[in-house]
Coordinates of N, CA and C in Angstrom, one line a residue:
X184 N 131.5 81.6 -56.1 CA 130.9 82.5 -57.1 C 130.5 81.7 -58.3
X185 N 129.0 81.6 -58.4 CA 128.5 80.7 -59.5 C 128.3 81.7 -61.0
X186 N 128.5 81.4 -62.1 CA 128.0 82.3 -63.4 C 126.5 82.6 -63.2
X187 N 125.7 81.3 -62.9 CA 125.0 81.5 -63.1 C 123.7 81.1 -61.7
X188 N 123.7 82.3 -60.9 CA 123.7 82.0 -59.8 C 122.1 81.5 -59.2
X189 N 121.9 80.6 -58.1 CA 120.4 79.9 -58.0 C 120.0 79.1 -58.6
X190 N 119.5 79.8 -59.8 CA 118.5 78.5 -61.1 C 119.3 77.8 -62.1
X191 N 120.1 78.6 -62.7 CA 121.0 78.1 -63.0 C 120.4 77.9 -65.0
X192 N 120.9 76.3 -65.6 CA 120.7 76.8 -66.9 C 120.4 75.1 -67.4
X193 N 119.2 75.2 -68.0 CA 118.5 73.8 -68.5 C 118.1 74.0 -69.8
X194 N 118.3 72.6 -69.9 CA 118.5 72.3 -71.2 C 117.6 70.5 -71.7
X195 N 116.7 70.6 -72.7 CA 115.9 69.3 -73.0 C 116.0 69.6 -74.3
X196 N 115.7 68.0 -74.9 CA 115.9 68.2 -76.8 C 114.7 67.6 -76.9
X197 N 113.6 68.0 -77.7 CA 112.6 67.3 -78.5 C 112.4 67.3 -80.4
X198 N 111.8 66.6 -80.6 CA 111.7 66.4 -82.1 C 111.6 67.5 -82.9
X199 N 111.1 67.4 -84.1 CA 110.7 68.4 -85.0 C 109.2 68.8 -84.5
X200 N 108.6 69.1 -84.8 CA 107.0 69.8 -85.0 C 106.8 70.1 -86.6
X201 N 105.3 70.2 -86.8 CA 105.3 70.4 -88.0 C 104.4 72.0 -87.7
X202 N 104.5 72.4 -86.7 CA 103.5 73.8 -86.4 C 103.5 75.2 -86.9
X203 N 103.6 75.8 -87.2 CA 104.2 76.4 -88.6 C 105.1 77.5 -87.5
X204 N 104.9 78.1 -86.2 CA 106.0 79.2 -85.7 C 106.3 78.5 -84.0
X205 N 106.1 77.0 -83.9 CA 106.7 76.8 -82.4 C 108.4 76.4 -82.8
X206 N 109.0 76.9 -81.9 CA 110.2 76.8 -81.4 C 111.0 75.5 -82.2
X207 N 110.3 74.4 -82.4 CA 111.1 73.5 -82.8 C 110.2 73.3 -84.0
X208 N 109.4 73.7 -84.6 CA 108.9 74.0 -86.5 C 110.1 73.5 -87.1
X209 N 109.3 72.3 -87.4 CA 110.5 71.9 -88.9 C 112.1 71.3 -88.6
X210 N 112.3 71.4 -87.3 CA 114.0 71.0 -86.8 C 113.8 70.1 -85.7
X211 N 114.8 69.7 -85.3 CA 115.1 69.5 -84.3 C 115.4 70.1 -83.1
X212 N 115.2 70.3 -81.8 CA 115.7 71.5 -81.2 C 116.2 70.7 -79.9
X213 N 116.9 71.7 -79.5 CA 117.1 72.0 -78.2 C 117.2 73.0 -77.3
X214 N 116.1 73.0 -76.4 CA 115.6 74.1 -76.0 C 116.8 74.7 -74.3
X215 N 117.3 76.0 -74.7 CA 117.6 76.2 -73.4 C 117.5 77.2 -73.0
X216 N 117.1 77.4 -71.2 CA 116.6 77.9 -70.4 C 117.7 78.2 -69.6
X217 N 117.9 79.7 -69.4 CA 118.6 80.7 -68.7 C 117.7 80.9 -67.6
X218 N 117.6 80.9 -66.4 CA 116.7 81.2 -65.3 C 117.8 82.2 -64.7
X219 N 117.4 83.1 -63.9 CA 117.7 83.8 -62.8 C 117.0 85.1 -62.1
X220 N 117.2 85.0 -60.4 CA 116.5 86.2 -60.0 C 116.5 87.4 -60.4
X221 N 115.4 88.3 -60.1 CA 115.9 90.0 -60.5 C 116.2 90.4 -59.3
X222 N 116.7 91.0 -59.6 CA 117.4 92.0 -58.2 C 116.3 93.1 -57.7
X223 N 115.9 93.4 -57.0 CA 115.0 94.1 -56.2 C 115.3 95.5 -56.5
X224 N 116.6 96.1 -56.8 CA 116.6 97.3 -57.0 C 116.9 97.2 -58.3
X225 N 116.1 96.8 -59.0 CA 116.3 96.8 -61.1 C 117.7 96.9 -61.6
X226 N 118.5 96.1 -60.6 CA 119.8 96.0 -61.2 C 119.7 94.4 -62.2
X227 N 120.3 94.3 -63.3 CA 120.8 93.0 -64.2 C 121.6 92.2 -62.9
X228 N 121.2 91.1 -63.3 CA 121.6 89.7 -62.3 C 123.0 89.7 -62.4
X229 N 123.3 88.8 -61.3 CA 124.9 88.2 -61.9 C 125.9 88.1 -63.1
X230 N 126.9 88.8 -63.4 CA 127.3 87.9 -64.9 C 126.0 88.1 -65.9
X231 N 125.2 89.0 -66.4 CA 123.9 89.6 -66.8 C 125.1 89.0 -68.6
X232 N 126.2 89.9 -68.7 CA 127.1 89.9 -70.0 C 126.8 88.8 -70.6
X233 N 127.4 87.6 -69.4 CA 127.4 86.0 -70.3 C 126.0 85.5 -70.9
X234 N 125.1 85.7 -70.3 CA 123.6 85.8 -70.7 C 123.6 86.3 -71.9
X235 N 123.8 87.5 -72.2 CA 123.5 88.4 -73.4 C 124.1 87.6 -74.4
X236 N 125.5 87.2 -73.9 CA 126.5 86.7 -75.1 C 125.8 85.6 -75.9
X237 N 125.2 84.3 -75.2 CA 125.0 83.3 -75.0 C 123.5 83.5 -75.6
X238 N 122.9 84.6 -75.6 CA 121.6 84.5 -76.2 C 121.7 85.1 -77.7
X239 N 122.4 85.7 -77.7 CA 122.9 86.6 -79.6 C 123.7 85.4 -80.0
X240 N 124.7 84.4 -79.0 CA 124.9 83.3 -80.3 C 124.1 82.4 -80.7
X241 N 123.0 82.0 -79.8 CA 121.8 81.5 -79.8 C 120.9 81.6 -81.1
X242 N 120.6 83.2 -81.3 CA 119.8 83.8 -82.3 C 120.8 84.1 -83.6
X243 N 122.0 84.5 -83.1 CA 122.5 84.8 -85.0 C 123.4 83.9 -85.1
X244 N 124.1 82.8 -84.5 CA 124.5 81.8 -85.2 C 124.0 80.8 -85.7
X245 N 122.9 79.8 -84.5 CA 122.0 78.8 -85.2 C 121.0 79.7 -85.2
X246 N 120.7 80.4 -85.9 CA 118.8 80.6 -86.2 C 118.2 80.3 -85.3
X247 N 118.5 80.6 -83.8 CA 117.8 80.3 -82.5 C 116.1 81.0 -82.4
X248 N 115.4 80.2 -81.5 CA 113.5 81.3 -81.7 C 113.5 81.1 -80.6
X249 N 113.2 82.1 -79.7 CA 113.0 82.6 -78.3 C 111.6 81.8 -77.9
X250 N 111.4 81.7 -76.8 CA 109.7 81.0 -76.4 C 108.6 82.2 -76.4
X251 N 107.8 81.8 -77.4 CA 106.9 83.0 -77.5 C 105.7 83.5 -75.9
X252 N 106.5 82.7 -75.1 CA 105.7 83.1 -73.8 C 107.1 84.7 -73.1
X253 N 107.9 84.1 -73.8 CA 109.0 85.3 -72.8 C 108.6 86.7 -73.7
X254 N 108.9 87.9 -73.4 CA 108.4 89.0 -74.2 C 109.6 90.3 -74.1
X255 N 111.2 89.4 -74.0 CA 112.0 90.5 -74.3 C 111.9 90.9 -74.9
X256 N 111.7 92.2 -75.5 CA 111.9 92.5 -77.3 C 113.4 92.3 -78.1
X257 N 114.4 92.4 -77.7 CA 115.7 92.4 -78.5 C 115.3 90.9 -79.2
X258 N 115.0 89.6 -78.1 CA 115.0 88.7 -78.7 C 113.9 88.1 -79.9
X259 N 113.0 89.0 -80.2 CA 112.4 88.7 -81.4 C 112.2 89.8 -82.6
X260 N 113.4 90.7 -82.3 CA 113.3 91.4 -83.2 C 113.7 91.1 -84.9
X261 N 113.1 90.9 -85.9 CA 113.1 90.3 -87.2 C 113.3 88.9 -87.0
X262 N 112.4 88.5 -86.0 CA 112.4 86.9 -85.6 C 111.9 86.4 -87.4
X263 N 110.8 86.5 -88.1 CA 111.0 85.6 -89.1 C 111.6 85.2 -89.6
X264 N 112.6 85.5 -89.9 CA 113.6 85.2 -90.4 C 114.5 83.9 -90.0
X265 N 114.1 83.4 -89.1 CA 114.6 82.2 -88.0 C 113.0 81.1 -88.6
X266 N 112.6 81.4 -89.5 CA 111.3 79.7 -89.7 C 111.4 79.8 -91.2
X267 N 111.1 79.1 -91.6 CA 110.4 78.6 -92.7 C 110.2 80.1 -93.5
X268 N 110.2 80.5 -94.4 CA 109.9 81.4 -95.2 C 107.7 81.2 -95.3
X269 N 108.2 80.0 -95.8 CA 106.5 79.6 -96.4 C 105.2 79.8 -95.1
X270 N 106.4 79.0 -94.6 CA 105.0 78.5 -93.1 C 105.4 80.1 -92.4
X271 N 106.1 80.8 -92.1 CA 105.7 82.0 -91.6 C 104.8 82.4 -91.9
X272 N 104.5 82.6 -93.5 CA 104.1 84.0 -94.2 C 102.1 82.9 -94.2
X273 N 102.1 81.7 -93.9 CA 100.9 81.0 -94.0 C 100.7 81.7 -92.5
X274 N 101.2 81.6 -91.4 CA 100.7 81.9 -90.0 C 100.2 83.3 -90.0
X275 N 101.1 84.4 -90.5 CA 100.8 85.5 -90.6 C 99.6 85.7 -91.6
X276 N 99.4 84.6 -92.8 CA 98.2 84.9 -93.7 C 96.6 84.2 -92.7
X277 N 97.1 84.2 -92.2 CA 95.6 82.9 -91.1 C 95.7 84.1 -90.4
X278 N 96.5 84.3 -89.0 CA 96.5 85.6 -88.1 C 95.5 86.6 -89.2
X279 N 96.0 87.4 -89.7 CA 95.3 88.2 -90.7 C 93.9 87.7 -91.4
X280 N 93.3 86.4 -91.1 CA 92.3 86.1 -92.2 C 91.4 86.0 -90.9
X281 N 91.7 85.1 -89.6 CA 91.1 85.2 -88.4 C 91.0 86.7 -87.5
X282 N 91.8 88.0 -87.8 CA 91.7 88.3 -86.6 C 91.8 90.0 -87.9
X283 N 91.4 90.3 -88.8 CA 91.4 91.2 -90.0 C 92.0 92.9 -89.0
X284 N 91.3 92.8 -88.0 CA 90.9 94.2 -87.4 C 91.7 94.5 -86.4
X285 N 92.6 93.1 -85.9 CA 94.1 93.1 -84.9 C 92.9 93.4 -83.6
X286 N 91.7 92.8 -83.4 CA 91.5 93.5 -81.8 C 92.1 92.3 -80.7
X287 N 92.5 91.0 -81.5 CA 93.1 90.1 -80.5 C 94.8 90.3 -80.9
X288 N 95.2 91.3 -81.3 CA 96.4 91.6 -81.4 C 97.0 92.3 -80.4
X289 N 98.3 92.4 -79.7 CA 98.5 92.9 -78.2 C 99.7 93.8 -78.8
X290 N 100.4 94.7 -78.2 CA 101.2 95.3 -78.1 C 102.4 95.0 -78.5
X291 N 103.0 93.6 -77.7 CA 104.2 92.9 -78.1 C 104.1 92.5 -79.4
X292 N 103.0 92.1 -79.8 CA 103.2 91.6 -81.5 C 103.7 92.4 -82.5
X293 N 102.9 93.4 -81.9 CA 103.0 95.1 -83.2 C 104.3 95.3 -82.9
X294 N 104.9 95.2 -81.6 CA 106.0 95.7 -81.6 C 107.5 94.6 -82.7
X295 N 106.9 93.5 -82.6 CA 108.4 92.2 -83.0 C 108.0 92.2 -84.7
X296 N 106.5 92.5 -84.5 CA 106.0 92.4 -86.6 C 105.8 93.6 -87.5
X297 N 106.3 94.6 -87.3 CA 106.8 95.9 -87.6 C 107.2 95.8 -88.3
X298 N 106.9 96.8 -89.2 CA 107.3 96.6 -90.5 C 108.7 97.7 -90.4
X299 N 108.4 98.8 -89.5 CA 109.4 99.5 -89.4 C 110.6 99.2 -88.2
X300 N 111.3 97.9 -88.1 CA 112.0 97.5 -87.2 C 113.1 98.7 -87.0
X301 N 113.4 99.0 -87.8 CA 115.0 100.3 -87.3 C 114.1 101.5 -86.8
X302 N 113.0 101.7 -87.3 CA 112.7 103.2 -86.2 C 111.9 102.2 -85.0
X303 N 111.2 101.4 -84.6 CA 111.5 100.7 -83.6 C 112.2 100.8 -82.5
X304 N 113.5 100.3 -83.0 CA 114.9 99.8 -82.4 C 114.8 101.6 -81.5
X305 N 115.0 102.1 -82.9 CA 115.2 104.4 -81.9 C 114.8 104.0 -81.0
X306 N 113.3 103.8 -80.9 CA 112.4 104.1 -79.7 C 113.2 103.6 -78.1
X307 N 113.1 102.3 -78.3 CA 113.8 101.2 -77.9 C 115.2 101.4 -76.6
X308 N 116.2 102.3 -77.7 CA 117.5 102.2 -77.7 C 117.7 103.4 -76.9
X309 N 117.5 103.1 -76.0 CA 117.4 104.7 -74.6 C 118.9 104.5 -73.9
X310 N 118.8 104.9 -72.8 CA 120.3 105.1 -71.8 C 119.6 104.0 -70.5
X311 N 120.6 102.5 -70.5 CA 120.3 101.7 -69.3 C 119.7 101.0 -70.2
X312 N 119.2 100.9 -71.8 CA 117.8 100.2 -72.1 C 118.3 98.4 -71.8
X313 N 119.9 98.2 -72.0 CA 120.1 96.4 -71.6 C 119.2 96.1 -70.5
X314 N 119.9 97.0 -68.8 CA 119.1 96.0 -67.8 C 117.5 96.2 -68.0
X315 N 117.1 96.6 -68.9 CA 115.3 97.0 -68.9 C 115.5 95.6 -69.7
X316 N 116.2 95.3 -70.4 CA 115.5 94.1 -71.4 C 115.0 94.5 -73.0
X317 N 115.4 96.2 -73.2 CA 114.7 96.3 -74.1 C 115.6 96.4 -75.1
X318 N 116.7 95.9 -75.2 CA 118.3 96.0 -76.1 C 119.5 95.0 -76.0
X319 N 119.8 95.0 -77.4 CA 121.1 94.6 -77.0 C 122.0 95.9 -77.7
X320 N 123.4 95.9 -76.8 CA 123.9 97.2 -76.9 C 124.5 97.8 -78.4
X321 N 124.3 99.1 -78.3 CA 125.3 99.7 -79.7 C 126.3 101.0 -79.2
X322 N 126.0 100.9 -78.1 CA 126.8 102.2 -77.5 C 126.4 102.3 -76.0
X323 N 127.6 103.1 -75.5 CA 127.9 102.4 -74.3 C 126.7 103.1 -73.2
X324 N 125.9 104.0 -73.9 CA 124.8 104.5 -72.8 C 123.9 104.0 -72.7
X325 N 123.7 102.6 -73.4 CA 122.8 101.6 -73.8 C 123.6 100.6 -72.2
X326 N 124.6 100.5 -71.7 CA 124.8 100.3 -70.6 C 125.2 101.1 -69.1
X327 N 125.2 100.4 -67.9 CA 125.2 100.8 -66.9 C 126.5 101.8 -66.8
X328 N 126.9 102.8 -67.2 CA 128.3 103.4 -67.6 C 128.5 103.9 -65.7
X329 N 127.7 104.1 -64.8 CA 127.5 104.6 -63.3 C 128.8 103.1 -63.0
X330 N 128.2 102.3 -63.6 CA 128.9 100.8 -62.9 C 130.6 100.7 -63.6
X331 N 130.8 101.6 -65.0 CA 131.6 100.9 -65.6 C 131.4 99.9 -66.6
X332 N 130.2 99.8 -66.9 CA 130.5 99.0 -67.8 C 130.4 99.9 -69.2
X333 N 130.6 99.1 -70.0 CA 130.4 99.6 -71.9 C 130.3 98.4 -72.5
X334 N 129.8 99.2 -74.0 CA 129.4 98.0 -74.9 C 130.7 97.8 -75.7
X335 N 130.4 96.2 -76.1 CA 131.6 95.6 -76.8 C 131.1 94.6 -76.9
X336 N 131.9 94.2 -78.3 CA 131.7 92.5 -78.4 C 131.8 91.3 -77.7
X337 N 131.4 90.1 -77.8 CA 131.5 89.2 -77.0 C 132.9 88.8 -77.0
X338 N 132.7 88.2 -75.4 CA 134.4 87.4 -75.7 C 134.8 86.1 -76.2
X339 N 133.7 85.5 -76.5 CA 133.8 84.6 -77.2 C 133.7 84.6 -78.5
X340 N 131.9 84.7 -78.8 CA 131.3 85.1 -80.2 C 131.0 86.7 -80.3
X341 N 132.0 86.7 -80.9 CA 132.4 88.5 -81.7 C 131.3 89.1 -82.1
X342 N 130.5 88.5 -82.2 CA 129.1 89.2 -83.2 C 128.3 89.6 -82.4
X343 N 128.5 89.5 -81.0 CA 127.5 89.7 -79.8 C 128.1 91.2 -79.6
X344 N 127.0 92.0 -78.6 CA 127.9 93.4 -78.4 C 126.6 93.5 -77.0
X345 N 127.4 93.0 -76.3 CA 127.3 93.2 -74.4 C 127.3 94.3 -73.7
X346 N 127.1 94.5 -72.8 CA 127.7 95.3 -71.5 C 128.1 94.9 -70.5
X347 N 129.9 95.3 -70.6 CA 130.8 93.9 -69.9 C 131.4 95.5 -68.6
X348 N 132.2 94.9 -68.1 CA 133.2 95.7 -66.9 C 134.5 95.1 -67.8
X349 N 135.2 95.9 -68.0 CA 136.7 95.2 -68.9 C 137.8 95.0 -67.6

């Protein structure tokens, strides 16, 4: 029984950038890739918990930035907050200067640059919303409770709040 079953979990380090919102803007990074299958009947993968755990310490301990090609929402929600103060607010003033009328603005963006992130989150924050991808948990109908599981903190990094089987 593998954690992390098939693809498994990669990992490359590149330089800084000086780009004002890629992934490694301004630092050094190292980028890591969680792969795994979906399950055919919309069940969360293997070990789905360790994943979650491992991506909340990612984002709130080092100021981790998701790849703007993936389009979870949990993982960019109040993402600015993870760049540069300056160079954010420059990318967001260009977006806005190039595009005034949002018609090359898509769904996902409105949804992560919201100004109203907590009524948001309401929308968001349904029953089952973890295996959808659209949460991390705050109560336990936010998990599969059919399965047993509930929300709780990580068992490593405490600041995480999963959907584990105890």
């Amino acid at each position: 029984p593998a954690c992390f079953p098939l693809n498994g979990v990669y990992m490359r380090f590149v330089p800084s950038s000086k780009s004002l919102i890629g992934m490694n803007s301004g630092r050094k990074t190292a980028f890591v890739g969680i792969e795994f299958v979906l399950n055919k009947k919309g069940k969360p993968p293997l070990n789905y918990d360790v994943q979650q755990e491992i991506e909340q310490l990612l984002l709130k301990k080092y100021s981790g930035r998701p790849h703007w090609g993936k389009n979870t929402v949990p993982l960019f929600i109040g993402i600015g907050k993870n760049y540069d103060a300056v160079k954010w607010q420059k990318f967001l003033d260009t977006k806005d200067r190039f595009d005034p009328k949002g018609i090359f603005t898509n769904q996902f963006w409105r949804r992560i640059i919201s100004k109203k992130n907590s009524e948001l989150l309401k929308t968001l924050m349904s029953d089952g919303c973890v295996a959808k991808g659209l949460c991390y948990c705050s109560s336990d109908n936010h998990c599969d409770t059919n399965n047993g599981e509930r929300c709780g903190a990580g068992r490593f990094f405490k600041e995480a709040f999963i959907c584990r089987k105890d």
